[in-house]
């Protein structure tokens, strides 16, 4: 009995652990190994160079700027997405006029919920195509076309949204947020619906207004879900490879322009790995990315740790 | 065992068991890491044994100099981009008949994605058209020792005239871009010319003359602007294109010396070079006078080329793949025409001089399984029959001298490139640094993008480009490349 139980548990654990080791842990270890070499990416010949790649990394302005861009994404994408999603979710679930019936969403909330979810079903590649059409740099672009129609932009001098150093990061963020809000809205809605209505009704009876019931009841009870959303969005913000490489001005390969103003760690890494043939150096970037992501997830989980309320 | 003791044991082991389990699984992890190392050493280190030519080596003869063996297989990977891959299928069909070697054909845009793992594992294909945005850079492959020196193919007797070597049947200079450290390791198969393009119909309707000097070029652009269309369009999202125009202005102004100064990483390649300054200031004049097609700096190649096809700009800069790439978007009466870059006063090269040369590198991996077959395939590529097949299927010329049967009628754009390269004669030039130094090329393109957006001035452009050159010159490996 006892032995059988042990084997039973080990049997279940063995395969997942093995898979994890082979496909996750081992590649990380390999990457670390390659990061200490001058590997050029297309054969298995290379020399050991110690920590030279890491030293060069911290003097690489392009990579340092890329980290900074990722950090900016990391702050703004989760904050804006979560705030918008929370606001919409609250309006859809508890934001309606309070009638005798108690708490409910604004009129047509079921319809909105479906509509808000639409962008989420688009793949990132389609998102890039869509927003390329929005930001297109001549009168054929949605934004420029509109602004030219209302005479805010000179047709001979349209705004090159993705070719403006100060605009490009924000333009990318808008695309990500536009896509993300719907999903987190649905996530938060589900969580809100599991909050018992009587708590709201009790608050209503005590004379709480919308703001008060949101900040005193909804937000605290949603904290777990917000935390999950934060981690997911943080992962998206640390990546951004697809949108940057398919929307921005080409810096040799994988976008990143103008003048590296939209480069993120992943695009710089790929450019070095494949286009420049500096694969060992790129592996060092990969290791730094891993470390940063680890630090951030630990940090996020620590900071947002709260007491759990059961209901 | 009694039931009581059994229960006790169970209670006891539950705790121990958990701890035990964790301990043992940790141990398991420790064991499995080196074990995996062993496995993956097999996976990544394999293929280093030189087992090529083993079974695929047949008898050599005059008509079969490499001993390509009938009944063997050839693994062909073709970049399926602007030229499609139908030409390669036509070749393969012919190859299955003549030496009797059947091919497995892969047409793809993802050269890197499909082939990088195969190169690393030591089982690459036999012949590869390594082109397109996702090509594996030839300099990178070469440095990794993955490329076959193509000298035996080039010194073999030509298919059309066995008395001559293959290399003597080619347009002079077309092998140069495939040279790494003195060896031809890539066969740049397609003959391309670069310059400006315009619509014969638009120019006829408006009464414009194709300009020969830079001043006339500016005048046509200004006339275009007056008529409400752009002067010059370029594929701004890929600064490669406008960079070609800038570098061509420099080359024509300063002659081959200016080209070599840049390729050979001269400390005065840009800063301190009058030609470089004149060239970049000329292009900047277009920007400053507002003669670019509005918004062109942010458009992709298809977007801007299609706009140009819609008569929204007088000129566009491109290589001769343009016609084939725009087949569907070009109006029937568009009358596409090629124009060499107009001349600045005091230029060392004549107006007819053009950037011309070979593109679309075909490579034979050093570790190819069927080396004799691959070499024979390449020898056939450089025959008039296969070159004509290519011109028919892909609307472009190859590096074979006089390589198209007179029976094939060319489209207007391609025809105008044939005339332009005849007029140019020996006055052709070609930069080699993009094939040697990807990183320096990127830095120069980046500076050009900033220049077109008016964020930097020509002076700053020169400084940035010189900095890129100086940085590259510090790499000891760059000493082996020389543009003579």
Coordinates of N, CA and C in Angstrom, one line a residue, chain A residues 2 6 9-10 13-14 21-22 26 29-30 39-45 132 136-138 140 155-156 158 160 162-165 247-252 258-260 273-278, chain B residues 9-10 13 21 24 28 32-33 36-37 40 44 112 116 119-120 136-137 140-141 143-144 146 236-239 294-299 303 307 438-439 441-442 445-446 449-450 453 455 464:
Chain A
X2 N 1.8 1.3 1.0 CA 2.6 2.5 1.1 C 3.5 2.6 -0.1
X6 N 3.7 5.5 -3.2 CA 4.9 6.3 -3.6 C 5.1 6.2 -5.1
X9 N 2.6 8.3 -7.1 CA 2.9 9.7 -7.1 C 4.1 10.0 -8.0
X10 N 5.1 9.2 -7.8 CA 6.3 9.4 -8.5 C 6.1 9.2 -10.0
X13 N 4.7 12.3 -11.4 CA 5.6 13.4 -11.4 C 6.8 13.3 -12.4
X14 N 7.1 12.0 -12.6 CA 8.4 11.8 -13.4 C 8.3 12.4 -14.8
X21 N 12.4 19.6 -17.5 CA 13.9 19.7 -17.5 C 14.4 19.7 -18.9
X22 N 13.9 18.9 -19.7 CA 14.4 18.8 -21.1 C 14.1 20.0 -21.9
X26 N 16.9 22.7 -19.3 CA 18.2 22.4 -20.1 C 18.5 23.5 -21.1
X29 N 20.1 26.3 -19.4 CA 21.5 26.1 -19.0 C 22.4 26.2 -20.3
X30 N 21.9 25.6 -21.4 CA 22.6 25.7 -22.6 C 22.9 27.1 -23.1
X39 N 30.2 32.1 -30.0 CA 29.4 31.3 -30.9 C 28.8 32.2 -32.0
X40 N 28.8 31.8 -33.3 CA 28.3 32.6 -34.4 C 27.0 32.1 -34.9
X41 N 26.5 31.0 -34.4 CA 25.1 30.6 -34.6 C 24.9 29.6 -35.7
X42 N 25.8 29.3 -36.6 CA 25.5 28.4 -37.7 C 26.3 27.1 -37.6
X43 N 27.1 27.0 -36.6 CA 27.8 25.7 -36.5 C 28.2 25.5 -35.1
X44 N 28.8 24.4 -34.8 CA 29.2 24.1 -33.4 C 30.6 24.4 -33.1
X45 N 31.2 25.4 -33.8 CA 32.6 25.8 -33.4 C 32.5 27.1 -32.8
X132 N -1.1 48.7 -38.4 CA -0.3 49.3 -39.5 C -1.2 50.2 -40.4
X136 N -0.7 54.1 -40.8 CA 0.0 54.3 -42.1 C 0.4 55.8 -42.2
X137 N 1.6 56.0 -42.8 CA 2.2 57.3 -42.7 C 1.8 58.2 -43.8
X138 N 0.9 57.8 -44.7 CA 0.4 58.8 -45.7 C -1.1 58.9 -45.5
X140 N -3.5 57.6 -46.7 CA -4.2 56.3 -46.7 C -4.4 55.7 -45.4
X155 N -2.0 67.6 -45.7 CA -1.9 66.4 -46.5 C -0.5 66.2 -47.1
X156 N 0.2 67.3 -47.3 CA 1.6 67.2 -47.8 C 2.6 66.8 -46.7
X158 N 1.9 64.5 -43.7 CA 1.2 63.7 -42.8 C 2.1 63.2 -41.6
X160 N 4.1 60.7 -39.5 CA 4.6 59.4 -39.6 C 4.7 58.8 -38.2
X162 N 4.7 55.9 -36.7 CA 5.7 54.9 -36.2 C 7.1 55.3 -36.6
X163 N 7.3 56.5 -37.2 CA 8.6 57.0 -37.5 C 8.9 58.2 -36.7
X164 N 8.2 58.4 -35.6 CA 8.5 59.5 -34.7 C 9.0 59.0 -33.4
X165 N 10.3 59.4 -33.0 CA 10.9 58.8 -31.8 C 10.0 59.0 -30.6
X247 N 5.9 46.2 -37.0 CA 5.3 47.5 -37.2 C 6.3 48.7 -37.4
X248 N 7.4 48.6 -36.8 CA 8.3 49.7 -36.7 C 9.3 49.8 -37.9
X249 N 10.0 50.9 -38.0 CA 11.0 51.1 -39.1 C 12.1 50.0 -38.9
X250 N 12.5 49.5 -40.0 CA 13.5 48.4 -40.0 C 14.9 48.8 -39.7
X251 N 15.5 48.3 -38.7 CA 16.9 48.5 -38.3 C 17.7 47.3 -38.7
X252 N 17.8 47.1 -40.0 CA 18.5 45.9 -40.5 C 17.6 44.7 -40.5
X258 N 12.3 54.3 -35.2 CA 13.5 55.0 -35.8 C 14.6 55.1 -34.8
X259 N 15.8 54.9 -35.3 CA 17.0 55.1 -34.5 C 17.0 54.3 -33.2
X260 N 16.5 53.1 -33.3 CA 16.4 52.2 -32.1 C 15.4 52.7 -31.0
X273 N 21.4 37.7 -32.8 CA 21.5 36.3 -32.9 C 21.6 35.9 -34.4
X274 N 20.7 36.4 -35.2 CA 20.6 35.9 -36.6 C 21.2 36.8 -37.6
X275 N 20.9 38.1 -37.5 CA 21.3 39.0 -38.5 C 22.8 39.4 -38.5
X276 N 23.3 39.7 -37.3 CA 24.7 40.0 -37.1 C 25.6 38.8 -36.9
X277 N 24.9 37.6 -36.6 CA 25.7 36.4 -36.4 C 26.5 36.5 -35.1
X278 N 26.1 37.4 -34.1 CA 26.7 37.4 -32.8 C 25.9 36.6 -31.8
Chain B
X9 N 1.7 3.1 10.5 CA 2.7 3.2 9.4 C 2.3 4.2 8.4
X10 N 1.0 4.1 8.0 CA 0.6 5.1 7.0 C 0.7 6.5 7.5
X13 N 4.4 7.4 7.4 CA 5.0 7.5 6.1 C 4.5 8.7 5.3
X21 N 10.0 12.2 -1.2 CA 9.7 12.4 -2.6 C 10.4 13.6 -3.2
X24 N 14.0 12.8 -3.4 CA 14.3 11.9 -4.5 C 14.1 12.6 -5.9
X28 N 16.7 13.1 -8.8 CA 16.4 12.7 -10.1 C 16.8 13.8 -11.1
X32 N 19.3 13.7 -14.2 CA 18.8 13.9 -15.5 C 19.5 15.0 -16.3
X33 N 20.1 16.0 -15.5 CA 20.7 17.1 -16.2 C 21.9 16.6 -17.0
X36 N 20.8 14.5 -19.9 CA 20.4 15.2 -21.1 C 21.5 15.9 -21.8
X37 N 22.5 16.3 -21.0 CA 23.7 16.8 -21.6 C 24.3 15.9 -22.6
X40 N 22.0 15.6 -25.7 CA 22.0 16.8 -26.6 C 23.4 17.0 -27.2
X44 N 23.6 18.1 -31.0 CA 24.1 19.3 -31.5 C 25.5 19.1 -32.1
X112 N 16.0 31.1 -42.7 CA 16.6 31.0 -41.4 C 15.9 30.0 -40.5
X116 N 18.5 27.0 -40.2 CA 19.5 27.2 -39.1 C 19.7 26.0 -38.2
X119 N 21.7 23.4 -40.3 CA 23.2 23.7 -40.4 C 23.8 23.3 -39.1
X120 N 23.2 23.7 -38.0 CA 23.8 23.4 -36.6 C 23.9 21.9 -36.4
X136 N 20.0 33.5 -44.2 CA 21.1 33.4 -43.3 C 22.2 34.2 -44.0
X137 N 22.8 35.2 -43.3 CA 23.7 36.1 -44.0 C 24.9 35.2 -44.4
X140 N 28.0 35.3 -42.2 CA 27.8 34.5 -41.0 C 28.0 33.0 -41.3
X141 N 27.4 32.5 -42.4 CA 27.6 31.1 -42.7 C 29.1 30.8 -43.0
X143 N 31.8 32.3 -41.9 CA 32.6 32.3 -40.7 C 32.4 31.0 -39.9
X144 N 31.3 30.4 -40.1 CA 31.0 29.1 -39.4 C 31.5 27.9 -40.2
X146 N 30.5 26.8 -43.1 CA 29.5 26.0 -43.6 C 29.4 26.0 -45.1
X236 N 10.2 53.7 -47.3 CA 10.8 54.2 -46.1 C 10.9 53.2 -44.9
X237 N 10.0 52.3 -44.8 CA 10.0 51.4 -43.6 C 11.3 50.6 -43.7
X238 N 11.8 50.4 -44.9 CA 13.1 49.7 -45.1 C 14.1 50.7 -45.6
X239 N 14.9 51.3 -44.7 CA 15.8 52.4 -45.2 C 16.9 51.9 -46.2
X294 N 4.5 62.5 -50.0 CA 4.1 62.7 -48.6 C 4.0 61.3 -47.9
X295 N 4.6 61.2 -46.8 CA 4.4 60.0 -46.0 C 5.3 58.8 -46.4
X296 N 6.1 59.0 -47.4 CA 6.8 57.8 -48.0 C 7.8 57.3 -47.0
X297 N 8.3 58.1 -46.0 CA 9.3 57.6 -45.1 C 8.8 56.5 -44.2
X298 N 7.5 56.4 -44.1 CA 7.0 55.3 -43.2 C 6.3 54.2 -43.9
X299 N 6.3 54.2 -45.3 CA 5.6 53.2 -46.0 C 6.5 51.9 -46.2
X303 N 3.6 49.2 -50.2 CA 2.7 50.4 -50.1 C 3.3 51.5 -51.0
X307 N 1.7 53.0 -54.6 CA 1.4 54.4 -54.7 C 2.0 54.9 -56.0
X438 N 27.2 43.3 -41.8 CA 25.8 43.6 -41.6 C 25.6 44.7 -40.6
X439 N 26.4 44.7 -39.6 CA 26.2 45.7 -38.5 C 26.4 47.1 -39.0
X441 N 26.3 48.1 -42.0 CA 25.3 48.4 -43.0 C 24.0 48.9 -42.3
X442 N 23.7 48.2 -41.2 CA 22.5 48.6 -40.4 C 22.6 50.1 -39.9
X445 N 22.2 52.6 -42.7 CA 20.7 52.6 -43.0 C 20.0 53.4 -42.0
X446 N 20.3 53.2 -40.7 CA 19.6 53.9 -39.6 C 19.9 55.4 -39.8
X449 N 17.7 56.8 -42.5 CA 16.3 57.0 -42.0 C 16.1 58.3 -41.3
X450 N 17.1 58.6 -40.4 CA 17.0 59.8 -39.6 C 17.1 61.0 -40.6
X453 N 13.9 61.7 -42.4 CA 12.9 62.3 -41.5 C 13.3 63.7 -41.0
X455 N 15.5 64.5 -39.1 CA 15.9 64.6 -37.7 C 17.4 64.9 -37.6
X464 N 27.9 59.9 -38.4 CA 27.4 58.6 -37.9 C 28.0 57.5 -38.8

